[in-house]
mmCIF file of C-alpha atoms in Angstrom:
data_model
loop_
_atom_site.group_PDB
_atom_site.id
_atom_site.type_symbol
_atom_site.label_atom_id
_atom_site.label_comp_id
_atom_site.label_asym_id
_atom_site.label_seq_id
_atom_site.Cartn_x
_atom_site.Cartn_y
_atom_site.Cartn_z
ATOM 1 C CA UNK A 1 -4.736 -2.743 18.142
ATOM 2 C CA UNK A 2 -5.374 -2.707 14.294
ATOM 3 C CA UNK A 3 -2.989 -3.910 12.205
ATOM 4 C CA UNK A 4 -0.828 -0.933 10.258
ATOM 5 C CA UNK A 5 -1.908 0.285 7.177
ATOM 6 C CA UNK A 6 -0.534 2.914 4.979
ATOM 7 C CA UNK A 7 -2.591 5.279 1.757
ATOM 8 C CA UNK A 8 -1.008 5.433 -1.075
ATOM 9 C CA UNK A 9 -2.789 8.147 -3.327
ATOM 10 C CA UNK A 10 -2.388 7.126 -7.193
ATOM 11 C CA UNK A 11 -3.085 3.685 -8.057
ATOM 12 C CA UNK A 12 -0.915 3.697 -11.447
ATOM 13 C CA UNK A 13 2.040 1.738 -11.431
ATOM 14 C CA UNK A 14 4.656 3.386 -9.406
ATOM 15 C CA UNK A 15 1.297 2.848 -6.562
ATOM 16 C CA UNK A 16 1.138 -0.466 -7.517
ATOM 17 C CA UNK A 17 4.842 -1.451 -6.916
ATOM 18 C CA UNK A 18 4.579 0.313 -3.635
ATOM 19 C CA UNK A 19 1.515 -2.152 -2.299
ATOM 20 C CA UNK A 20 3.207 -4.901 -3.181
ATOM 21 C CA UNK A 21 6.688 -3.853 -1.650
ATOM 22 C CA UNK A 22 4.555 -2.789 1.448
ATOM 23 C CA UNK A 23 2.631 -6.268 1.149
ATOM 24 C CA UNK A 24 6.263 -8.151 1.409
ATOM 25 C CA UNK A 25 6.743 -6.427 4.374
ATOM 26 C CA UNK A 26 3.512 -7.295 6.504
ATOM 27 C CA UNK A 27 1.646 -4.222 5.627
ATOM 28 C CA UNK A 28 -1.382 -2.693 4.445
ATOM 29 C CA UNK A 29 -1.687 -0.883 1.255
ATOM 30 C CA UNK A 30 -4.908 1.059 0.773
ATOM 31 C CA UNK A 31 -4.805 2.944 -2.980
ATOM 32 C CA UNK A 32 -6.652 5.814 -3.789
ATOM 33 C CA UNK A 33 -6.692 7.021 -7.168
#
């Protein structure tokens, strides 16, 4: 199985702090801006 990975759509800073919070946790952030 693949690991988990979550879009986040808008890579300003609000998307940004959301990667890296998901990051802390073990996941994957992909942005789309």
């Amino acid at each position: 199985m693949a690991d988990p990975a979550i879009a986040i759509v808008g890579a300003g800073p609000a998307g940004i702090r959301a990667a890296e919070a998901l990051s802390r946790h073990g996941l994957s952030a992909i942005l789309i801006d």
